[in-house]
mmCIF file of C-alpha atoms in Angstrom:
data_model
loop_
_atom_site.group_PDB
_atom_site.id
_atom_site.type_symbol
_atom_site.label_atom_id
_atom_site.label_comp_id
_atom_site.label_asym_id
_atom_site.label_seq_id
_atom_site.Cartn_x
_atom_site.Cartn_y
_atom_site.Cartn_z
ATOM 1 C CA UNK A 1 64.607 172.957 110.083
ATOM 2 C CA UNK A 2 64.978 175.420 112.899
ATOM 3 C CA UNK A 3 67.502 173.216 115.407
ATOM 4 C CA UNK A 4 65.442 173.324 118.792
ATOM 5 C CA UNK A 5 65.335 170.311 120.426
ATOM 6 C CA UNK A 6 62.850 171.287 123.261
ATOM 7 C CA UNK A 7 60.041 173.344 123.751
ATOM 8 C CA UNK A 8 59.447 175.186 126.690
ATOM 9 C CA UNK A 9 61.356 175.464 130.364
ATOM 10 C CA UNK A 10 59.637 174.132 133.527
ATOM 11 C CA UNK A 11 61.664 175.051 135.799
ATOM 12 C CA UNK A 12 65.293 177.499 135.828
ATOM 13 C CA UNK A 13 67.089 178.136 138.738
ATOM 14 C CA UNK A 14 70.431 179.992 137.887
ATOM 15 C CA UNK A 15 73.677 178.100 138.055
ATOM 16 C CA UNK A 16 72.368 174.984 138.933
ATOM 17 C CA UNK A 17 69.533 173.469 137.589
ATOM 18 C CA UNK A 18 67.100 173.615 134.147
ATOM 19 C CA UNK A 19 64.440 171.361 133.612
ATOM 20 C CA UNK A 20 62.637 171.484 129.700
ATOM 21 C CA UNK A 21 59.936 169.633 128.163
ATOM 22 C CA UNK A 22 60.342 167.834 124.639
ATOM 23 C CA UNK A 23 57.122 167.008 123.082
ATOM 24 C CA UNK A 24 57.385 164.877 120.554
ATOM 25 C CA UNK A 25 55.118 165.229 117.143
ATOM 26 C CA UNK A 26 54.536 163.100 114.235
ATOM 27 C CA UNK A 27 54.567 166.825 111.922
ATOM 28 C CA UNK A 28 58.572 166.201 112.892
ATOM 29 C CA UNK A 29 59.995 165.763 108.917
ATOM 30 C CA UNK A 30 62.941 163.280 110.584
ATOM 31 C CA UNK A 31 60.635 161.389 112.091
ATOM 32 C CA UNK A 32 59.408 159.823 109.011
ATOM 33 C CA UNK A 33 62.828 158.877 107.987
ATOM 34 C CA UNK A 34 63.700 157.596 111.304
ATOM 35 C CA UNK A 35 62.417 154.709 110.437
ATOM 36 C CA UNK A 36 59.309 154.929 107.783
ATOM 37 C CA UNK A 37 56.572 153.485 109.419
ATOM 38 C CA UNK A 38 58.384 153.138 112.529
ATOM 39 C CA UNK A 39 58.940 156.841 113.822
ATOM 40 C CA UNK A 40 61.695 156.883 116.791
ATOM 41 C CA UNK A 41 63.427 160.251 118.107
ATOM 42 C CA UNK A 42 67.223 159.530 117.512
ATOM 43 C CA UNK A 43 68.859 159.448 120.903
ATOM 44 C CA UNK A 44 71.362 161.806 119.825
ATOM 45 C CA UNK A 45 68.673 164.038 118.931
ATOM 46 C CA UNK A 46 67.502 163.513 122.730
ATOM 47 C CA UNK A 47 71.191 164.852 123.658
ATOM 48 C CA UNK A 48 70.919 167.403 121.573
ATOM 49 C CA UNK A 49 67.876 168.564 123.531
ATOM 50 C CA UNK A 50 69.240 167.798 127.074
ATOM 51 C CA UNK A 51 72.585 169.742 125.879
ATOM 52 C CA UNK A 52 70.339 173.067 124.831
ATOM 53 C CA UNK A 53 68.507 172.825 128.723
ATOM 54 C CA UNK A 54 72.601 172.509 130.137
ATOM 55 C CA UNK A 55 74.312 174.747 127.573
ATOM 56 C CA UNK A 56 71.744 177.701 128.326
ATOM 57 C CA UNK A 57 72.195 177.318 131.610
ATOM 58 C CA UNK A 58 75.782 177.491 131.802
ATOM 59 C CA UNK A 59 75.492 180.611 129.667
ATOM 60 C CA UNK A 60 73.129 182.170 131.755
ATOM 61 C CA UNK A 61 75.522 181.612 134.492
ATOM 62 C CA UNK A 62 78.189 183.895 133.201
ATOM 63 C CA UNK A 63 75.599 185.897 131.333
ATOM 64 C CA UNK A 64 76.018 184.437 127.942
ATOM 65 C CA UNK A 65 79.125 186.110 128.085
ATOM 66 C CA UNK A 66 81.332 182.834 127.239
ATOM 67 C CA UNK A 67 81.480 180.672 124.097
ATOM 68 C CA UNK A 68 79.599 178.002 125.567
ATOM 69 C CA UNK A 69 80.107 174.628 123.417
ATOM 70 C CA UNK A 70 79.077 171.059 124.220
ATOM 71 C CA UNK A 71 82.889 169.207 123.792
ATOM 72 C CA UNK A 72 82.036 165.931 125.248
ATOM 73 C CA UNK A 73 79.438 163.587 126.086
ATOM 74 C CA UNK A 74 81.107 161.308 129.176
ATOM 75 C CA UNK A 75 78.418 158.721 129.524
ATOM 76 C CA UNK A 76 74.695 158.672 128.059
ATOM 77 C CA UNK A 77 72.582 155.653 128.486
ATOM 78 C CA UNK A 78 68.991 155.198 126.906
ATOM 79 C CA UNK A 79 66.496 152.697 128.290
ATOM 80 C CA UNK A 80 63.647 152.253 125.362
ATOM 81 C CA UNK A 81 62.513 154.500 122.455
ATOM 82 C CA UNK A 82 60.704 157.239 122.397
ATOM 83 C CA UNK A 83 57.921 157.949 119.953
ATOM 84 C CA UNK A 84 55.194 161.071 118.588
ATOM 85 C CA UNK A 85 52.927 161.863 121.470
ATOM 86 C CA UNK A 86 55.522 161.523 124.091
ATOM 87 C CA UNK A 87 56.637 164.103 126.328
ATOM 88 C CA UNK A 88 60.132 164.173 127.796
ATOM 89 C CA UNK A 89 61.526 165.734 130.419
ATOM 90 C CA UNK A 90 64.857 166.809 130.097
ATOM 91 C CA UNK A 91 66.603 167.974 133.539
ATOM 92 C CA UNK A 92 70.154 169.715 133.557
ATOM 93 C CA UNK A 93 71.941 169.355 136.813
ATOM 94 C CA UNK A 94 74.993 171.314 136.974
ATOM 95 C CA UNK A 95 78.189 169.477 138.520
ATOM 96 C CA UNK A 96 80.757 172.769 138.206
ATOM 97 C CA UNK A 97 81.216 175.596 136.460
ATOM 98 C CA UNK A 98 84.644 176.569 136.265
ATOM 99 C CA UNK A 99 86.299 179.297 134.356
ATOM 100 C CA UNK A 100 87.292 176.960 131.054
ATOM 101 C CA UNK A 101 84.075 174.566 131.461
ATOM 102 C CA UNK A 102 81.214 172.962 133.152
ATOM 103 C CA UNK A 103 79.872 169.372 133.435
ATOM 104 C CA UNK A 104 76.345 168.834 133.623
ATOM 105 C CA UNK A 105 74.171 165.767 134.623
ATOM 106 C CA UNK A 106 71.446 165.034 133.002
ATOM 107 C CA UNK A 107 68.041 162.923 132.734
ATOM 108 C CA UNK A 108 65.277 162.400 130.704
ATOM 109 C CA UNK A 109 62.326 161.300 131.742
ATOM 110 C CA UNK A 110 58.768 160.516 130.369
ATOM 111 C CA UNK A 111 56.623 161.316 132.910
ATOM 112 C CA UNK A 112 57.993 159.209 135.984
ATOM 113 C CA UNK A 113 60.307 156.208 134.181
ATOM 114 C CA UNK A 114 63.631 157.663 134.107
ATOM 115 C CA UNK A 115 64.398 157.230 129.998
ATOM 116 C CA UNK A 116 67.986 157.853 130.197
ATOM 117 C CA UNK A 117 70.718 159.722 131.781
ATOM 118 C CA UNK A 118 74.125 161.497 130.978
ATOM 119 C CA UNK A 119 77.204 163.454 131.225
ATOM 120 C CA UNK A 120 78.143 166.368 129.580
ATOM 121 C CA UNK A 121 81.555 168.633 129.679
ATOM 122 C CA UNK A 122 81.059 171.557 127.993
ATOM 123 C CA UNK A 123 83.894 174.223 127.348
ATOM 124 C CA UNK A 124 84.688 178.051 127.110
ATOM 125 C CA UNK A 125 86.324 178.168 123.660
ATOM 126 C CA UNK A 126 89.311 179.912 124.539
ATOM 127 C CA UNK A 127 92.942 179.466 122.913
ATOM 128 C CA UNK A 128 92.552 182.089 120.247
ATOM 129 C CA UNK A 129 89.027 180.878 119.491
ATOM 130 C CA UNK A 130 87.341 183.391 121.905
ATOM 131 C CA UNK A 131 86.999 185.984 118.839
ATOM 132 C CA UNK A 132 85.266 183.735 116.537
ATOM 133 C CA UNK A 133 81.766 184.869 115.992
ATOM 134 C CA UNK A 134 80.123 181.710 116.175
ATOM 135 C CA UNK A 135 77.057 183.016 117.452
ATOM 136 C CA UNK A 136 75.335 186.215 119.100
ATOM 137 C CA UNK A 137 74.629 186.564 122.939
ATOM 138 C CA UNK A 138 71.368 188.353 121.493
ATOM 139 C CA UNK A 139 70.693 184.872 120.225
ATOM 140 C CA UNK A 140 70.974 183.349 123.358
ATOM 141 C CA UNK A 141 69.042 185.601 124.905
ATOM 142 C CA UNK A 142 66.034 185.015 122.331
ATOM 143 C CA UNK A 143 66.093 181.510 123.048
ATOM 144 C CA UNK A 144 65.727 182.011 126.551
ATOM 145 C CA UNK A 145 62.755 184.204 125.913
ATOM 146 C CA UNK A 146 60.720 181.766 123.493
ATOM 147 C CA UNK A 147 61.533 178.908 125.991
ATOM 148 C CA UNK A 148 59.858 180.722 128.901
ATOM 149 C CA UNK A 149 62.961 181.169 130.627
ATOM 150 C CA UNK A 150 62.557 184.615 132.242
ATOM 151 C CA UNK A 151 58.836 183.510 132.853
ATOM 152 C CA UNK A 152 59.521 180.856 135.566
ATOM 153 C CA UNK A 153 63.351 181.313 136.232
ATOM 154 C CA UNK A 154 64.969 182.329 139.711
ATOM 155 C CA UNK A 155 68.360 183.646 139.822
ATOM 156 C CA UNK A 156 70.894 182.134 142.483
ATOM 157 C CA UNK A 157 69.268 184.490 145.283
ATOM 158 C CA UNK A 158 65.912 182.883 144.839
ATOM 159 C CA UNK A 159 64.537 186.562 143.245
ATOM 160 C CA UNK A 160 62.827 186.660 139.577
ATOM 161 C CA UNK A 161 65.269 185.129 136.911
ATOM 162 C CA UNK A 162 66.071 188.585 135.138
ATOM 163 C CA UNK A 163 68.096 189.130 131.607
ATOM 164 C CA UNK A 164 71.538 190.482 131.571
ATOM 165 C CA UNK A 165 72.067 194.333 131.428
ATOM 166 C CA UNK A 166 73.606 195.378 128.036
ATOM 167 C CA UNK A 167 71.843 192.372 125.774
ATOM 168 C CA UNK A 168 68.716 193.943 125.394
ATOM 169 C CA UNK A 169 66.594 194.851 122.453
ATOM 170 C CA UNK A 170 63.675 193.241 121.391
ATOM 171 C CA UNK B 1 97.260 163.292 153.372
ATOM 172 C CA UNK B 2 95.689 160.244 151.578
ATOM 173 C CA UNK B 3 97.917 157.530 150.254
ATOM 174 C CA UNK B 4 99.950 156.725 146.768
ATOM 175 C CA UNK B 5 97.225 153.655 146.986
ATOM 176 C CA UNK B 6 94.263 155.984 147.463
ATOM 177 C CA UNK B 7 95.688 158.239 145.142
ATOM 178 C CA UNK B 8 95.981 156.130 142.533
ATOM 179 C CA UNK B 9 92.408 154.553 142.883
ATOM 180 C CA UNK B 10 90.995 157.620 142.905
ATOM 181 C CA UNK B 11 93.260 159.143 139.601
ATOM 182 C CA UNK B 12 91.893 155.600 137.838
ATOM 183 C CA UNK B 13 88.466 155.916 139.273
ATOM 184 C CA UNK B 14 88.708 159.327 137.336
ATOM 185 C CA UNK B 15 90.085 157.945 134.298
ATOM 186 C CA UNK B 16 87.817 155.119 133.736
ATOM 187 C CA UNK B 17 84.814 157.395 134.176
ATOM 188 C CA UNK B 18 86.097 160.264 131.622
ATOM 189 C CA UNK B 19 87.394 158.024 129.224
ATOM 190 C CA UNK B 20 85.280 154.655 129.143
ATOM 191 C CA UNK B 21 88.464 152.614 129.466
ATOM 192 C CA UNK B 22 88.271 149.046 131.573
ATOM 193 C CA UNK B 23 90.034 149.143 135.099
ATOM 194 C CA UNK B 24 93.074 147.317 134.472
ATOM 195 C CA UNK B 25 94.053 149.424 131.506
ATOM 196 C CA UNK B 26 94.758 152.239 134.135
ATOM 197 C CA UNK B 27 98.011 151.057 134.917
ATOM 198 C CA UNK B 28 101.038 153.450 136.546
ATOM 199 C CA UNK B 29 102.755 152.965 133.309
ATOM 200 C CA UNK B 30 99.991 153.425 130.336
ATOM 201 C CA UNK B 31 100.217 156.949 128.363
ATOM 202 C CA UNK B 32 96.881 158.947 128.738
ATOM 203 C CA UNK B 33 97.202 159.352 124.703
ATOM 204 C CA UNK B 34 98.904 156.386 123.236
ATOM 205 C CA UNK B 35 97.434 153.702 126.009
ATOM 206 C CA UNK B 36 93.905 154.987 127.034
ATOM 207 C CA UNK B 37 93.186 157.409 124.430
ATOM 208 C CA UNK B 38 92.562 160.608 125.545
ATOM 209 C CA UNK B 39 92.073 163.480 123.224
ATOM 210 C CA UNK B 40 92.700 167.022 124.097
ATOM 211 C CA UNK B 41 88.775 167.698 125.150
ATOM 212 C CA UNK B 42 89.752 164.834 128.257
ATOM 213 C CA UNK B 43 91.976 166.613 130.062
ATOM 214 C CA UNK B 44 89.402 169.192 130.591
ATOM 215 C CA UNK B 45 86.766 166.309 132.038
ATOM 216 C CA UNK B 46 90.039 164.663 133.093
ATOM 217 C CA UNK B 47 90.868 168.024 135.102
ATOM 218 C CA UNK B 48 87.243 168.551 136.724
ATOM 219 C CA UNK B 49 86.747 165.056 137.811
ATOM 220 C CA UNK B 50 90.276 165.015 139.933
ATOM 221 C CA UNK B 51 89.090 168.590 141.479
ATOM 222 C CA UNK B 52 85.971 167.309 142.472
ATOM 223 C CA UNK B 53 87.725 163.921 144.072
ATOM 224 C CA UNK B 54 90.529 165.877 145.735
ATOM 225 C CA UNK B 55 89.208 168.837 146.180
ATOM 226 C CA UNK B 56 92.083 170.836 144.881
ATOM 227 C CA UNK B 57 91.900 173.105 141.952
ATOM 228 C CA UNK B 58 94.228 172.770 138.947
ATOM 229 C CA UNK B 59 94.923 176.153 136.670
ATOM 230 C CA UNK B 60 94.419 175.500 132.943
ATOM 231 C CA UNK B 61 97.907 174.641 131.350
ATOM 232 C CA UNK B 62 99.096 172.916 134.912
ATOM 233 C CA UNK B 63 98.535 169.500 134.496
ATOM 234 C CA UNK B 64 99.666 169.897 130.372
ATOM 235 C CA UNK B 65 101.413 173.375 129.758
ATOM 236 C CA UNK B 66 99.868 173.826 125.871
ATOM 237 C CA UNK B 67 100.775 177.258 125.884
ATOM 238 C CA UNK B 68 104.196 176.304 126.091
ATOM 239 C CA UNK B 69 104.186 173.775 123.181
ATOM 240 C CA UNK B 70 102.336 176.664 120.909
ATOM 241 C CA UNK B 71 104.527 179.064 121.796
ATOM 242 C CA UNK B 72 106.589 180.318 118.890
ATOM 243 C CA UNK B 73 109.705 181.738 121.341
ATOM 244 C CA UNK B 74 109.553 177.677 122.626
ATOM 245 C CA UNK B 75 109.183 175.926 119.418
ATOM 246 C CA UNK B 76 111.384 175.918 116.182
ATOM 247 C CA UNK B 77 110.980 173.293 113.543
ATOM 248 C CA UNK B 78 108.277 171.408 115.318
ATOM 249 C CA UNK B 79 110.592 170.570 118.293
ATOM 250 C CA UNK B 80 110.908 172.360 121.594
ATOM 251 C CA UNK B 81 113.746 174.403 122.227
ATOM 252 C CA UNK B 82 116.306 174.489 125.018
ATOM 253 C CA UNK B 83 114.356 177.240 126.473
ATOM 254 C CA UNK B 84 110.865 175.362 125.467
ATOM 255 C CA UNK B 85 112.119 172.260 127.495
ATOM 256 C CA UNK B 86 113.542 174.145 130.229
ATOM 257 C CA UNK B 87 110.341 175.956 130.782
ATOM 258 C CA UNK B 88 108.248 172.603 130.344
ATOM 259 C CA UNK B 89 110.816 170.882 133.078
ATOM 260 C CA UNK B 90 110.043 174.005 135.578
ATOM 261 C CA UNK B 91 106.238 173.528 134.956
ATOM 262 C CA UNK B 92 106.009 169.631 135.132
ATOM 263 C CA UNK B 93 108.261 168.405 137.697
ATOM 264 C CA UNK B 94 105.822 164.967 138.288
ATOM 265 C CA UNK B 95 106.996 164.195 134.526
ATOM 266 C CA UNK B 96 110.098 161.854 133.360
ATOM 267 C CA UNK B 97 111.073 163.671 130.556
ATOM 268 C CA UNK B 98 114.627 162.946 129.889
ATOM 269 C CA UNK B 99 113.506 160.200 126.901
ATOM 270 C CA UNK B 100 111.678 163.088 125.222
ATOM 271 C CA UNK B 101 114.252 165.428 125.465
ATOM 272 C CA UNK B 102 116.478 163.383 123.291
ATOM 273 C CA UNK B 103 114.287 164.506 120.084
ATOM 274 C CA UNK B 104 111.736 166.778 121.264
ATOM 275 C CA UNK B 105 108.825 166.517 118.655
ATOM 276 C CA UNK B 106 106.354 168.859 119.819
ATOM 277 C CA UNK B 107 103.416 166.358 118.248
ATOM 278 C CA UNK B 108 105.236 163.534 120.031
ATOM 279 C CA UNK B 109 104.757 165.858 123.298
ATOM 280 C CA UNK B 110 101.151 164.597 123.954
ATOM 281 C CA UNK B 111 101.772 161.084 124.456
ATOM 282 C CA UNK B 112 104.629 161.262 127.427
ATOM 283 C CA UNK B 113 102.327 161.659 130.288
ATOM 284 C CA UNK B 114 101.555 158.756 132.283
ATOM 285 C CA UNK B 115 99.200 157.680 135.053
ATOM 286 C CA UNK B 116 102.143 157.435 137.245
ATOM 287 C CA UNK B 117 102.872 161.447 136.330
ATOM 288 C CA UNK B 118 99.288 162.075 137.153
ATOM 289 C CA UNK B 119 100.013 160.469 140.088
ATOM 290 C CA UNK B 120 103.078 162.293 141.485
ATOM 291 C CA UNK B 121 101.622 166.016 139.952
ATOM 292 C CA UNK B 122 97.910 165.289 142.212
ATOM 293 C CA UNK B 123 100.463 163.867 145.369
ATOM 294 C CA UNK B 124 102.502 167.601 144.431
ATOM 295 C CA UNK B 125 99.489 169.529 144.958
ATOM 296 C CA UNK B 126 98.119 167.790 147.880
ATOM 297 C CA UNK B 127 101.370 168.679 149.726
ATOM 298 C CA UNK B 128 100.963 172.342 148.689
ATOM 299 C CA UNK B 129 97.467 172.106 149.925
ATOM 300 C CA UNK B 130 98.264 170.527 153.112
ATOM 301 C CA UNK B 131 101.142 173.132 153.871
ATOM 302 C CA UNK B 132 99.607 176.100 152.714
#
């Protein structure tokens, strides 16, 4: 299972908001474990989702240049299930970025009924952890690609969302 | 210059958001660790939420100097040295921390602060805001 937990940006506006869309499908292999007959996303997998829209975002910021890692989730509240066919909408407000960290708020929605809402601190590993390959930037940097990112982004002076010189290569 | 009252409903205002504790358990004497729980990812959320509500800005290793307490020239045997404790005084003057200098365990370390240190080290900076 490849772990992407949403589909495709709507809308990316550098260093401070991300909005992504979740479609949910039945061809999901969880789905039919959770529960058989009775197919549910897991909220954490919702998280999960609304983590990738913040967690790119943040990296973008400092052009994926940090070891960006979701460390906490502060609050998350979920008001119903949500089942195959649905499409959420996962939106990923950023509260700060700071040089160890950033919190981001976030919502889900399914189409206008706000599904549930959150609060995630994410950090800069640091603290002889800043060497670890964990991941690649390149990585990053195709997952921003796939999920549209450069297609409808805007960096923080309103101009085309562009990606960072020195992480190309397609 | 807001007040030890305001400061203190603010610091618990903090507290109960970060970590999910009820009001009343933010009292001047509860531990962050021992009392209300906080692991070493809370200061972080801990740290941003009193930035935001002060509007001050705390360096990592201010509010809780863990480069200190992993610093082999500071630590022997799992205790703090003289020099360890000396430099830990000098960079947390809001802390009591003549009962942990009596056997400084380095893992006991993480349980001495208290709301009422938070307390005095946010009223520190505020003066050094306000006089700056």
């Amino acid at each position: 299972m490849r772990w992407y937990w949403i589909d495709r940006f709507i809308e990316f506006e550098s260093g401070r908001r991300a909005k992504a869309i979740k479609v949910i499908s039945l061809a999901e292999e969880y789905l039919h474990d959770h529960f058989p007959s009775y197919p549910i996303i897991p909220h954490p997998l919702i998280i999960e989702g609304v983590a990738q829209t913040g967690g790119l975002l943040v990296a973008e910021y400092n052009a994926f240049e940090e070891k960006v890692v979701l460390a906490k989730i502060s609050k998350a509240k979920f008001h119903g299930d949500a089942v195959p066919g649905d499409v959420l909408t996962y939106t990923a407000d950023v509260e700060y970025i700071k040089k160890d960290g950033a919190m981001i708020l976030g919502t889900v929605h399914r189409g206008e009924e706000l599904f549930g809402h959150m609060e995630l601190v994410f950090a800069h590993l640091q603290n002889g952890h800043e060497n670890r390959t964990l991941y690649e930037p390149r990585m990053f940097l195709q997952m921003m690609r796939m999920l549209g990112a450069y297609r409808i982004g805007h960096a923080a002076d309103g101009g085309p969302l562009i990606e960072p010189a020195g992480l190309s290569g397609r | 210059m807001p007040t030890q009252e305001e400061i203190f409903d603010k610091i618990r205002t903090a507290l109960v958001d970060a970590l999910g504790v009820d009001d009343d358990e933010v009292t001047p004497e509860a531990t962050l660790v021992g009392d209300l729980g906080a692991e070493s990812i809370d200061f972080l959320d801990i740290v941003f939420r009193l930035e935001k509500s002060f509007a001050i800005s705390i360096p990592r290793g201010e509010l809780f100097p863990e480069d200190v307490l992993t610093n082999a020239e500071y630590v022997k045997d799992g205790k703090l040295t003289d020099a360890g404790l000396a430099e830990v005084r000098k960079r947390m003057p809001f802390a009591n921390l003549d009962e942990f200098a009596k056997n400084p365990v380095v893992q006991d370390f993480g349980n001495l602060l208290t709301v009422a240190d938070m307390c005095r080290f946010v009223e520190t900076k505020l003066k050094a805001t306000n006089t700056d």
